[in-house]
Amino acid sequence: MKRSHLEEQNIAERPSAYIPMDRRQSIINRRPLPDRLYGAALFADISGFTPLTEALTRELGPQRGAEVLTQHLNHVYDALITELHRYGGSVMGFAGDAITCWFDGDQGHKAATCALQMQEVMNLFKLIEVPSGQTVSLAIKIAVATGEVRRFLVGEPNIQVIDVLAGATLEELSAAEKQADKGDVILSPHSYEAIGDVVTVREWHTDDNGQKFAVIAKLTPPAAETPWEIPAEHLFTTEQTRPWLLPPVYERLQSGQGEFLAELRPGVALFLLFDGIDYDHDPEAGKKLDEFIRHVQHILNQYDGSLLQVSMGDKGSYLYAAFGAPVAHEDDTVRAVSAALGMRNLINTLSFLTNIQIGIAAGRMRTGAYGGTMRRTYGVLGDVVNLSARLMQAATSNQILATQEIADEVYEQFVWESLPDIKVKGKTDLIAVATVKTHRQNDLRLQEPQYKLPIVGREKEIAKIKGRLLEASGRYGQILGVTAEAGMGKSRLVAEIIQQAYSYGFNGYGGECLSYATNSSYFVWQNICRGFFGVDSNLPVEQQIQQLEDTLAEIDPSLLPRLPLLGAVFNLQIPDNDLTRSFDAKLRKLSLESLLVDCIRIRARQHPIFFVFEDCHWLDPLSHDLLEVVGRAIADRPVLIIMAYRPFTIARLQEQRINQLPHFTEIPLTEFSPQEAEQLIHLKLKSFLGHDSAPPPELVEQITARAEGNPFYIEELINYLQDQGFDPQDLSAFEQLELPDSLHSLILSRIDQLTETQKSIIKVASVIGRLFRALMLWGSYPQLGEFEQIIENLEILSRLDLTPLDTPEPERTYLFKHVVTQEVAYENLPYAMRAQLHEQIGLYIERTFAINLDQYIDLLAFHYERSRDEDKKREYMLKAGTIAQNGYANEAALSYYQRVLPLLVITEKGPIMRRMGEVLQLVGRWKDAGELFEEALSLAKSLNDTQGIAWAQADLAEHLRKQGQYEQAAEMLDQAKESFALLDDAAGVGQVLKTAGTLAAQQGNLDKARTLYTESLDIHRQLQDNENIANLLSNLGIVARFQGNYDHAQALYEEGLAIRQSLGNKSAIANSLNNLGVLALHLNNNET
């Protein structure tokens, strides 16, 4: 009975359909399959799909052609697999237009009977009619081999597990298949030996080794049917089925989109042949194959490639991977070659491997899910796939062989060697090939910006810049602050400074602040430091750390113990060592700043350096601190710092800090004069017109009047005219053209000229930020369409100079040319749409970077704060505040806490208010801190929160003590002690006694301090709180020293030191040693 399309789709969306049938039975019955089996293997190869593909593409176009092609492929496979399941067979894997199957326990009789039935059903597809009325013929050849096999389940479950058959029987199967012709069912020698008495042979085929293969005419009798009972989908759990599919494929199935949209898309196919595993005789063969496949999967995962097949044959073991499906990237070729280099290197990592050969080819391929309704796969098929396999076979040992087209496309990223053209099976013409050697080293130095037009005006500013450059090159470090409102040409002048600096022999490094990174610690320094230290972010983390270590050793080997501190500015997790492990947040910050200053000063002795900081009006607090420290340290070094910024609106950036340094020079930019504006208009129109004739004066006047001296206005206005196809010589047309009156309306008018898809891209991108990755755009709002379509539209927007390409790799990234374009697009979105998009971007980040999510907390806080997801808004803002506070980014912590406080339920506010109080104390805002502690106490009392009351009293008492308000502090400590006692909170009482002891010591009452410290010590000994025990011993030692009891002081110090040494807290150990040193110095002075 023919199923409806809906029924077929529902069946196709079953994850279990991607698992071999006998493995499904094993899962349901909880009976593991052994790794050594006896039975019959069947290989069925369909021919005719290549001409069918060409015909459908020619007549229907690539997209519709791919859809129809997949329908035909699925109908064929559905018929073949139905026959297979009738006889108890299982599809082990799909390899192009072919399937490998297994009949467990069969000597070949069932497999051969099934093969003949498959040939019968192929008569249904002998002639396929295409829309033009022409016909294409499909056919099949089938081979059967009998014997023992090894069966392995390999792969990383979090990526995909793969069922693999291996061993000599598979080699026999491959040899038999090579002797078969279309329409044949052929038996291997062992199969004929096992079932020859029921076989009528039509003819014999002999291979080059003299082996004979029987082509079956009929079987007498045929084997009886032994159909599978198909397990219902509800019998499988998610944990059982998910590992069998690539994650993107599984997600599509779960979302109800199991019928993938078939398409012909460009992609890259990679085939890899590997040797070194003896499947038949090595008991460790399965373990070795699994280890190898997992390594391959992790390399592919790094570059977003997909492992699609693992197969065994007479020529060795091989695997097939694809780039561009199911997830496409503009730089899939770069990714594929990078992955190939990583996989080739496995021969040095895995000792059992003896050979690796890799072939790579790129072109249009059929992608999507295909197969029968009862057994499916996700695949990438086509002529380019076959070519890649041929190149793999032609490669020499440990060689990566690619088409010359690939080498030409990614020549700048890799070192290539062209080879003589080769002849491959299935191709009439010779194939031009090349072999890749290694990555080409990227130049991490800041590149000189390229502008089509020369700089206009700014003569006075450039003269001043040259003077400061001269001073900097003469070892008198300088800081330049280029400041102006949006659109005044800051970036253009900075580009001029960069060119000038290079002409003076400087080396340059640059970074850019982003609007959503104002609380992301050291954000702008990350790119600068990668360039300065030569750390390539494309490499694995371990290699990046090694690059960093090598550079630091080159600068000064004595700095190496402080290497882990650099993790903060590289956004890398570098394990702490014995020196850095005990550093608290403040010490880490100060030591990091000192380390970077040392590195810059040492490097500057060898060569002049300049640093560029773009958009400093979005500078995060720790970047600001570091910039100030470096700025102070370069006064006697050949270093130039260039800052570009709009007038500061963030309060903390308005403080007079860097701009108060004696070697700081601010360069403000104002509107162009009429003469300068006219000059720019002439240059821009000349570029637009393509000839030297002067534009009509009336046009120049009109543009000048509308632009009001703003360079960006001028450029965008002329871009707008160009987009409209306006002829500058047609003044009558110009008079009818309604030009925008302001920058906002100008940008909006220009956006309105775009297609609906392009307008949507601009809007979604504006929510991501000024700098946005194409993958994030697509991943956050897939409604924009296929990734290829998004890239095409982004390229159009780039050519229109709205969002030019910023970074081609590792992820294709675009940039709003001017931030005001992003701001206008964002501000004109309805709030509801903005909130929805922010939430979708947040979800994308969580999903994509789940493993290292801590690195993206600031970004998640930024997006969820602007979403309607109140739970995640609170969650990430609190996390971001905590991380900022622990990292001594005090201003950022305060900002987060202040913004999240109104969102909290009243019972959650107290602890956050106390945290804010702690931070306010650190930045010297004592009055504000005290008010917050008072407010937290009042709130706790209103809620009758006894725990909150106690801790608010303790915090307020500590605050009063630090402020010298001893009497009030003592009263509050008594209240806190009473509150903790009522709660039977020993730790709280101990904390209060400790604070009271310090208060008494400050007031000169040492006996009382000793008594209070001793009481606190007794409590903490009962609690086995060693850290506080050591702290109190230290405090008691200080009291004893002041009271002249030196022997007792020494004993207390030494006891505390021993505890701190056992805890490994180096900062505390240093404190104890310092106390002992002060005591020894005091005793020595008394003796003399």
PDB file of C-alpha atoms in Angstrom, residues 697-902:
ATOM      1  CA  PRO A 697      28.290  72.923  -9.469  1.00  0.00           C
ATOM      2  CA  GLU A 698      24.605  72.792  -8.524  1.00  0.00           C
ATOM      3  CA  LEU A 699      25.009  69.148  -7.462  1.00  0.00           C
ATOM      4  CA  VAL A 700      28.090  69.939  -5.412  1.00  0.00           C
ATOM      5  CA  GLU A 701      26.265  72.786  -3.704  1.00  0.00           C
ATOM      6  CA  GLN A 702      23.237  70.643  -2.897  1.00  0.00           C
ATOM      7  CA  ILE A 703      25.315  67.817  -1.422  1.00  0.00           C
ATOM      8  CA  THR A 704      27.427  70.299   0.545  1.00  0.00           C
ATOM      9  CA  ALA A 705      24.336  71.898   2.021  1.00  0.00           C
ATOM     10  CA  ARG A 706      22.747  68.584   2.973  1.00  0.00           C
ATOM     11  CA  ALA A 707      25.930  67.043   4.412  1.00  0.00           C
ATOM     12  CA  GLU A 708      26.721  70.000   6.661  1.00  0.00           C
ATOM     13  CA  GLY A 709      30.442  69.264   6.555  1.00  0.00           C
ATOM     14  CA  ASN A 710      30.143  65.711   7.854  1.00  0.00           C
ATOM     15  CA  PRO A 711      32.470  63.459   5.774  1.00  0.00           C
ATOM     16  CA  PHE A 712      30.321  60.415   6.402  1.00  0.00           C
ATOM     17  CA  TYR A 713      27.203  62.301   5.306  1.00  0.00           C
ATOM     18  CA  ILE A 714      28.974  63.204   2.073  1.00  0.00           C
ATOM     19  CA  GLU A 715      30.132  59.665   1.331  1.00  0.00           C
ATOM     20  CA  GLU A 716      26.795  58.084   2.194  1.00  0.00           C
ATOM     21  CA  LEU A 717      24.842  60.691   0.270  1.00  0.00           C
ATOM     22  CA  ILE A 718      26.827  60.029  -2.889  1.00  0.00           C
ATOM     23  CA  ASN A 719      26.526  56.271  -2.284  1.00  0.00           C
ATOM     24  CA  TYR A 720      22.782  56.794  -2.095  1.00  0.00           C
ATOM     25  CA  LEU A 721      22.758  58.621  -5.418  1.00  0.00           C
ATOM     26  CA  GLN A 722      24.813  55.834  -6.948  1.00  0.00           C
ATOM     27  CA  ASP A 723      22.451  53.186  -5.577  1.00  0.00           C
ATOM     28  CA  GLN A 724      19.582  55.040  -7.229  1.00  0.00           C
ATOM     29  CA  GLY A 725      21.333  54.869 -10.580  1.00  0.00           C
ATOM     30  CA  PHE A 726      21.329  58.670 -10.697  1.00  0.00           C
ATOM     31  CA  ASP A 727      23.062  60.429 -13.586  1.00  0.00           C
ATOM     32  CA  PRO A 728      24.879  63.475 -12.118  1.00  0.00           C
ATOM     33  CA  GLN A 729      24.630  65.244 -15.468  1.00  0.00           C
ATOM     34  CA  ASP A 730      20.835  64.996 -15.527  1.00  0.00           C
ATOM     35  CA  LEU A 731      19.923  68.007 -13.427  1.00  0.00           C
ATOM     36  CA  SER A 732      16.211  67.664 -14.096  1.00  0.00           C
ATOM     37  CA  ALA A 733      16.251  64.187 -12.591  1.00  0.00           C
ATOM     38  CA  PHE A 734      18.240  65.495  -9.650  1.00  0.00           C
ATOM     39  CA  GLU A 735      15.658  68.192  -8.987  1.00  0.00           C
ATOM     40  CA  GLN A 736      12.958  65.517  -8.716  1.00  0.00           C
ATOM     41  CA  LEU A 737      15.055  63.355  -6.338  1.00  0.00           C
ATOM     42  CA  GLU A 738      14.027  63.795  -2.730  1.00  0.00           C
ATOM     43  CA  LEU A 739      17.219  63.605  -0.707  1.00  0.00           C
ATOM     44  CA  PRO A 740      17.259  62.769   3.021  1.00  0.00           C
ATOM     45  CA  ASP A 741      17.712  65.652   5.429  1.00  0.00           C
ATOM     46  CA  SER A 742      19.563  63.958   8.259  1.00  0.00           C
ATOM     47  CA  LEU A 743      21.961  61.124   8.845  1.00  0.00           C
ATOM     48  CA  HIS A 744      19.235  58.875  10.232  1.00  0.00           C
ATOM     49  CA  SER A 745      16.855  59.449   7.366  1.00  0.00           C
ATOM     50  CA  LEU A 746      19.764  59.082   4.947  1.00  0.00           C
ATOM     51  CA  ILE A 747      20.680  55.663   6.280  1.00  0.00           C
ATOM     52  CA  LEU A 748      17.062  54.572   6.528  1.00  0.00           C
ATOM     53  CA  SER A 749      16.392  55.699   2.966  1.00  0.00           C
ATOM     54  CA  ARG A 750      19.381  53.726   1.805  1.00  0.00           C
ATOM     55  CA  ILE A 751      18.316  50.643   3.718  1.00  0.00           C
ATOM     56  CA  ASP A 752      14.850  50.951   2.181  1.00  0.00           C
ATOM     57  CA  GLN A 753      16.375  50.489  -1.261  1.00  0.00           C
ATOM     58  CA  LEU A 754      17.518  46.974  -0.345  1.00  0.00           C
ATOM     59  CA  THR A 755      15.608  43.769  -0.952  1.00  0.00           C
ATOM     60  CA  GLU A 756      13.454  42.483   1.884  1.00  0.00           C
ATOM     61  CA  THR A 757      16.006  39.800   2.733  1.00  0.00           C
ATOM     62  CA  GLN A 758      18.849  42.319   2.786  1.00  0.00           C
ATOM     63  CA  LYS A 759      16.854  44.658   5.011  1.00  0.00           C
ATOM     64  CA  SER A 760      16.196  41.799   7.422  1.00  0.00           C
ATOM     65  CA  ILE A 761      19.887  40.935   7.499  1.00  0.00           C
ATOM     66  CA  ILE A 762      20.775  44.536   8.363  1.00  0.00           C
ATOM     67  CA  LYS A 763      18.206  44.576  11.168  1.00  0.00           C
ATOM     68  CA  VAL A 764      19.235  41.281  12.716  1.00  0.00           C
ATOM     69  CA  ALA A 765      22.911  42.161  12.406  1.00  0.00           C
ATOM     70  CA  SER A 766      22.327  45.479  14.165  1.00  0.00           C
ATOM     71  CA  VAL A 767      21.141  43.548  17.223  1.00  0.00           C
ATOM     72  CA  ILE A 768      24.238  41.344  17.223  1.00  0.00           C
ATOM     73  CA  GLY A 769      26.511  44.395  17.169  1.00  0.00           C
ATOM     74  CA  ARG A 770      28.704  46.464  14.941  1.00  0.00           C
ATOM     75  CA  LEU A 771      30.907  43.436  14.247  1.00  0.00           C
ATOM     76  CA  PHE A 772      28.967  40.281  13.438  1.00  0.00           C
ATOM     77  CA  ARG A 773      29.789  36.795  12.260  1.00  0.00           C
ATOM     78  CA  ALA A 774      27.808  35.347   9.397  1.00  0.00           C
ATOM     79  CA  LEU A 775      27.367  32.116  11.330  1.00  0.00           C
ATOM     80  CA  MET A 776      25.924  33.925  14.330  1.00  0.00           C
ATOM     81  CA  LEU A 777      23.569  35.864  12.058  1.00  0.00           C
ATOM     82  CA  TRP A 778      22.307  32.638  10.541  1.00  0.00           C
ATOM     83  CA  GLY A 779      22.309  30.681  13.761  1.00  0.00           C
ATOM     84  CA  SER A 780      20.419  33.351  15.675  1.00  0.00           C
ATOM     85  CA  TYR A 781      17.756  33.951  13.046  1.00  0.00           C
ATOM     86  CA  PRO A 782      17.542  31.054  10.601  1.00  0.00           C
ATOM     87  CA  GLN A 783      14.407  32.556   9.092  1.00  0.00           C
ATOM     88  CA  LEU A 784      16.787  34.636   6.980  1.00  0.00           C
ATOM     89  CA  GLY A 785      17.259  31.598   4.735  1.00  0.00           C
ATOM     90  CA  GLU A 786      19.973  29.181   3.763  1.00  0.00           C
ATOM     91  CA  PHE A 787      23.502  30.084   4.774  1.00  0.00           C
ATOM     92  CA  GLU A 788      24.563  30.352   1.139  1.00  0.00           C
ATOM     93  CA  GLN A 789      21.815  32.889   0.507  1.00  0.00           C
ATOM     94  CA  ILE A 790      22.838  34.917   3.527  1.00  0.00           C
ATOM     95  CA  ILE A 791      26.454  34.979   2.335  1.00  0.00           C
ATOM     96  CA  GLU A 792      25.347  36.114  -1.124  1.00  0.00           C
ATOM     97  CA  ASN A 793      23.326  38.959   0.361  1.00  0.00           C
ATOM     98  CA  LEU A 794      26.130  39.897   2.728  1.00  0.00           C
ATOM     99  CA  GLU A 795      28.468  40.112  -0.242  1.00  0.00           C
ATOM    100  CA  ILE A 796      26.029  42.504  -1.932  1.00  0.00           C
ATOM    101  CA  LEU A 797      25.852  44.602   1.251  1.00  0.00           C
ATOM    102  CA  SER A 798      29.637  44.545   1.366  1.00  0.00           C
ATOM    103  CA  ARG A 799      29.894  45.795  -2.197  1.00  0.00           C
ATOM    104  CA  LEU A 800      27.392  48.517  -1.322  1.00  0.00           C
ATOM    105  CA  ASP A 801      29.809  49.521   1.468  1.00  0.00           C
ATOM    106  CA  LEU A 802      27.178  49.131   4.173  1.00  0.00           C
ATOM    107  CA  THR A 803      28.679  46.094   5.914  1.00  0.00           C
ATOM    108  CA  PRO A 804      32.107  45.384   4.401  1.00  0.00           C
ATOM    109  CA  LEU A 805      33.855  42.067   4.981  1.00  0.00           C
ATOM    110  CA  ASP A 806      36.119  42.395   8.015  1.00  0.00           C
ATOM    111  CA  THR A 807      37.588  38.908   8.503  1.00  0.00           C
ATOM    112  CA  PRO A 808      37.469  36.056   5.979  1.00  0.00           C
ATOM    113  CA  GLU A 809      38.522  33.431   8.491  1.00  0.00           C
ATOM    114  CA  PRO A 810      38.312  31.519  10.762  1.00  0.00           C
ATOM    115  CA  GLU A 811      34.701  32.704  10.711  1.00  0.00           C
ATOM    116  CA  ARG A 812      33.470  35.029   7.997  1.00  0.00           C
ATOM    117  CA  THR A 813      32.845  38.327   9.802  1.00  0.00           C
ATOM    118  CA  TYR A 814      31.327  41.589   8.646  1.00  0.00           C
ATOM    119  CA  LEU A 815      31.401  45.117  10.047  1.00  0.00           C
ATOM    120  CA  PHE A 816      28.985  47.996   9.862  1.00  0.00           C
ATOM    121  CA  LYS A 817      31.223  50.508   8.123  1.00  0.00           C
ATOM    122  CA  HIS A 818      30.038  53.185  10.522  1.00  0.00           C
ATOM    123  CA  VAL A 819      28.542  52.554  13.900  1.00  0.00           C
ATOM    124  CA  VAL A 820      25.769  55.057  13.287  1.00  0.00           C
ATOM    125  CA  THR A 821      24.432  52.766  10.551  1.00  0.00           C
ATOM    126  CA  GLN A 822      24.092  50.021  13.116  1.00  0.00           C
ATOM    127  CA  GLU A 823      22.548  52.372  15.658  1.00  0.00           C
ATOM    128  CA  VAL A 824      19.932  53.663  13.213  1.00  0.00           C
ATOM    129  CA  ALA A 825      18.960  50.164  12.088  1.00  0.00           C
ATOM    130  CA  TYR A 826      18.717  49.022  15.712  1.00  0.00           C
ATOM    131  CA  GLU A 827      16.793  52.001  16.991  1.00  0.00           C
ATOM    132  CA  ASN A 828      14.179  51.700  14.271  1.00  0.00           C
ATOM    133  CA  LEU A 829      13.322  48.132  15.213  1.00  0.00           C
ATOM    134  CA  PRO A 830      10.173  47.715  17.300  1.00  0.00           C
ATOM    135  CA  TYR A 831      11.029  46.836  20.890  1.00  0.00           C
ATOM    136  CA  ALA A 832       9.324  43.474  20.726  1.00  0.00           C
ATOM    137  CA  MET A 833      11.399  42.483  17.709  1.00  0.00           C
ATOM    138  CA  ARG A 834      14.609  43.688  19.364  1.00  0.00           C
ATOM    139  CA  ALA A 835      13.834  41.706  22.515  1.00  0.00           C
ATOM    140  CA  GLN A 836      13.051  38.588  20.508  1.00  0.00           C
ATOM    141  CA  LEU A 837      16.270  38.863  18.513  1.00  0.00           C
ATOM    142  CA  HIS A 838      18.389  39.452  21.621  1.00  0.00           C
ATOM    143  CA  GLU A 839      16.898  36.318  23.141  1.00  0.00           C
ATOM    144  CA  GLN A 840      17.559  34.259  20.005  1.00  0.00           C
ATOM    145  CA  ILE A 841      21.155  35.485  19.909  1.00  0.00           C
ATOM    146  CA  GLY A 842      21.548  34.528  23.560  1.00  0.00           C
ATOM    147  CA  LEU A 843      20.184  31.061  22.853  1.00  0.00           C
ATOM    148  CA  TYR A 844      22.606  30.704  19.940  1.00  0.00           C
ATOM    149  CA  ILE A 845      25.588  31.587  22.138  1.00  0.00           C
ATOM    150  CA  GLU A 846      24.498  29.124  24.826  1.00  0.00           C
ATOM    151  CA  ARG A 847      24.090  26.367  22.271  1.00  0.00           C
ATOM    152  CA  THR A 848      27.260  27.005  20.302  1.00  0.00           C
ATOM    153  CA  PHE A 849      29.715  27.724  23.090  1.00  0.00           C
ATOM    154  CA  ALA A 850      28.322  25.475  25.813  1.00  0.00           C
ATOM    155  CA  ILE A 851      31.718  23.991  26.628  1.00  0.00           C
ATOM    156  CA  ASN A 852      33.377  27.360  27.279  1.00  0.00           C
ATOM    157  CA  LEU A 853      30.301  29.373  28.242  1.00  0.00           C
ATOM    158  CA  ASP A 854      32.124  31.274  31.010  1.00  0.00           C
ATOM    159  CA  GLN A 855      34.027  33.155  28.315  1.00  0.00           C
ATOM    160  CA  TYR A 856      30.745  34.528  26.962  1.00  0.00           C
ATOM    161  CA  ILE A 857      28.978  35.586  30.179  1.00  0.00           C
ATOM    162  CA  ASP A 858      29.372  39.304  29.430  1.00  0.00           C
ATOM    163  CA  LEU A 859      27.928  38.827  25.954  1.00  0.00           C
ATOM    164  CA  LEU A 860      25.051  36.747  27.285  1.00  0.00           C
ATOM    165  CA  ALA A 861      24.327  39.388  29.913  1.00  0.00           C
ATOM    166  CA  PHE A 862      24.292  42.052  27.195  1.00  0.00           C
ATOM    167  CA  HIS A 863      21.754  40.202  25.044  1.00  0.00           C
ATOM    168  CA  TYR A 864      19.504  38.740  27.733  1.00  0.00           C
ATOM    169  CA  GLU A 865      19.310  42.112  29.518  1.00  0.00           C
ATOM    170  CA  ARG A 866      17.634  43.387  26.365  1.00  0.00           C
ATOM    171  CA  SER A 867      15.374  40.347  25.989  1.00  0.00           C
ATOM    172  CA  ARG A 868      12.087  39.420  27.644  1.00  0.00           C
ATOM    173  CA  ASP A 869      13.481  36.326  29.321  1.00  0.00           C
ATOM    174  CA  GLU A 870      13.512  37.650  32.872  1.00  0.00           C
ATOM    175  CA  ASP A 871      15.029  34.495  34.383  1.00  0.00           C
ATOM    176  CA  LYS A 872      18.037  34.490  32.089  1.00  0.00           C
ATOM    177  CA  LYS A 873      18.327  38.259  32.330  1.00  0.00           C
ATOM    178  CA  ARG A 874      18.809  37.922  36.089  1.00  0.00           C
ATOM    179  CA  GLU A 875      20.940  34.799  35.805  1.00  0.00           C
ATOM    180  CA  TYR A 876      23.566  36.201  33.452  1.00  0.00           C
ATOM    181  CA  MET A 877      23.708  39.691  34.901  1.00  0.00           C
ATOM    182  CA  LEU A 878      24.353  38.207  38.348  1.00  0.00           C
ATOM    183  CA  LYS A 879      26.987  35.853  36.934  1.00  0.00           C
ATOM    184  CA  ALA A 880      28.638  38.690  35.051  1.00  0.00           C
ATOM    185  CA  GLY A 881      28.663  40.846  38.192  1.00  0.00           C
ATOM    186  CA  THR A 882      30.210  38.070  40.251  1.00  0.00           C
ATOM    187  CA  ILE A 883      32.899  37.379  37.647  1.00  0.00           C
ATOM    188  CA  ALA A 884      33.681  41.087  37.397  1.00  0.00           C
ATOM    189  CA  GLN A 885      33.909  41.420  41.185  1.00  0.00           C
ATOM    190  CA  ASN A 886      36.172  38.377  41.495  1.00  0.00           C
ATOM    191  CA  GLY A 887      38.348  39.778  38.713  1.00  0.00           C
ATOM    192  CA  TYR A 888      38.668  43.160  40.456  1.00  0.00           C
ATOM    193  CA  ALA A 889      36.764  44.817  37.599  1.00  0.00           C
ATOM    194  CA  ASN A 890      34.967  46.905  40.190  1.00  0.00           C
ATOM    195  CA  GLU A 891      33.218  49.400  37.916  1.00  0.00           C
ATOM    196  CA  ALA A 892      31.848  46.617  35.751  1.00  0.00           C
ATOM    197  CA  ALA A 893      30.658  44.712  38.816  1.00  0.00           C
ATOM    198  CA  LEU A 894      28.850  47.782  40.135  1.00  0.00           C
ATOM    199  CA  SER A 895      27.241  48.388  36.766  1.00  0.00           C
ATOM    200  CA  TYR A 896      25.877  44.857  36.594  1.00  0.00           C
ATOM    201  CA  TYR A 897      24.636  44.834  40.204  1.00  0.00           C
ATOM    202  CA  GLN A 898      22.929  48.219  39.851  1.00  0.00           C
ATOM    203  CA  ARG A 899      21.098  47.114  36.725  1.00  0.00           C
ATOM    204  CA  VAL A 900      20.040  43.711  38.026  1.00  0.00           C
ATOM    205  CA  LEU A 901      18.900  44.893  41.464  1.00  0.00           C
ATOM    206  CA  PRO A 902      15.489  46.201  40.287  1.00  0.00           C
TER     207      PRO A 902
END
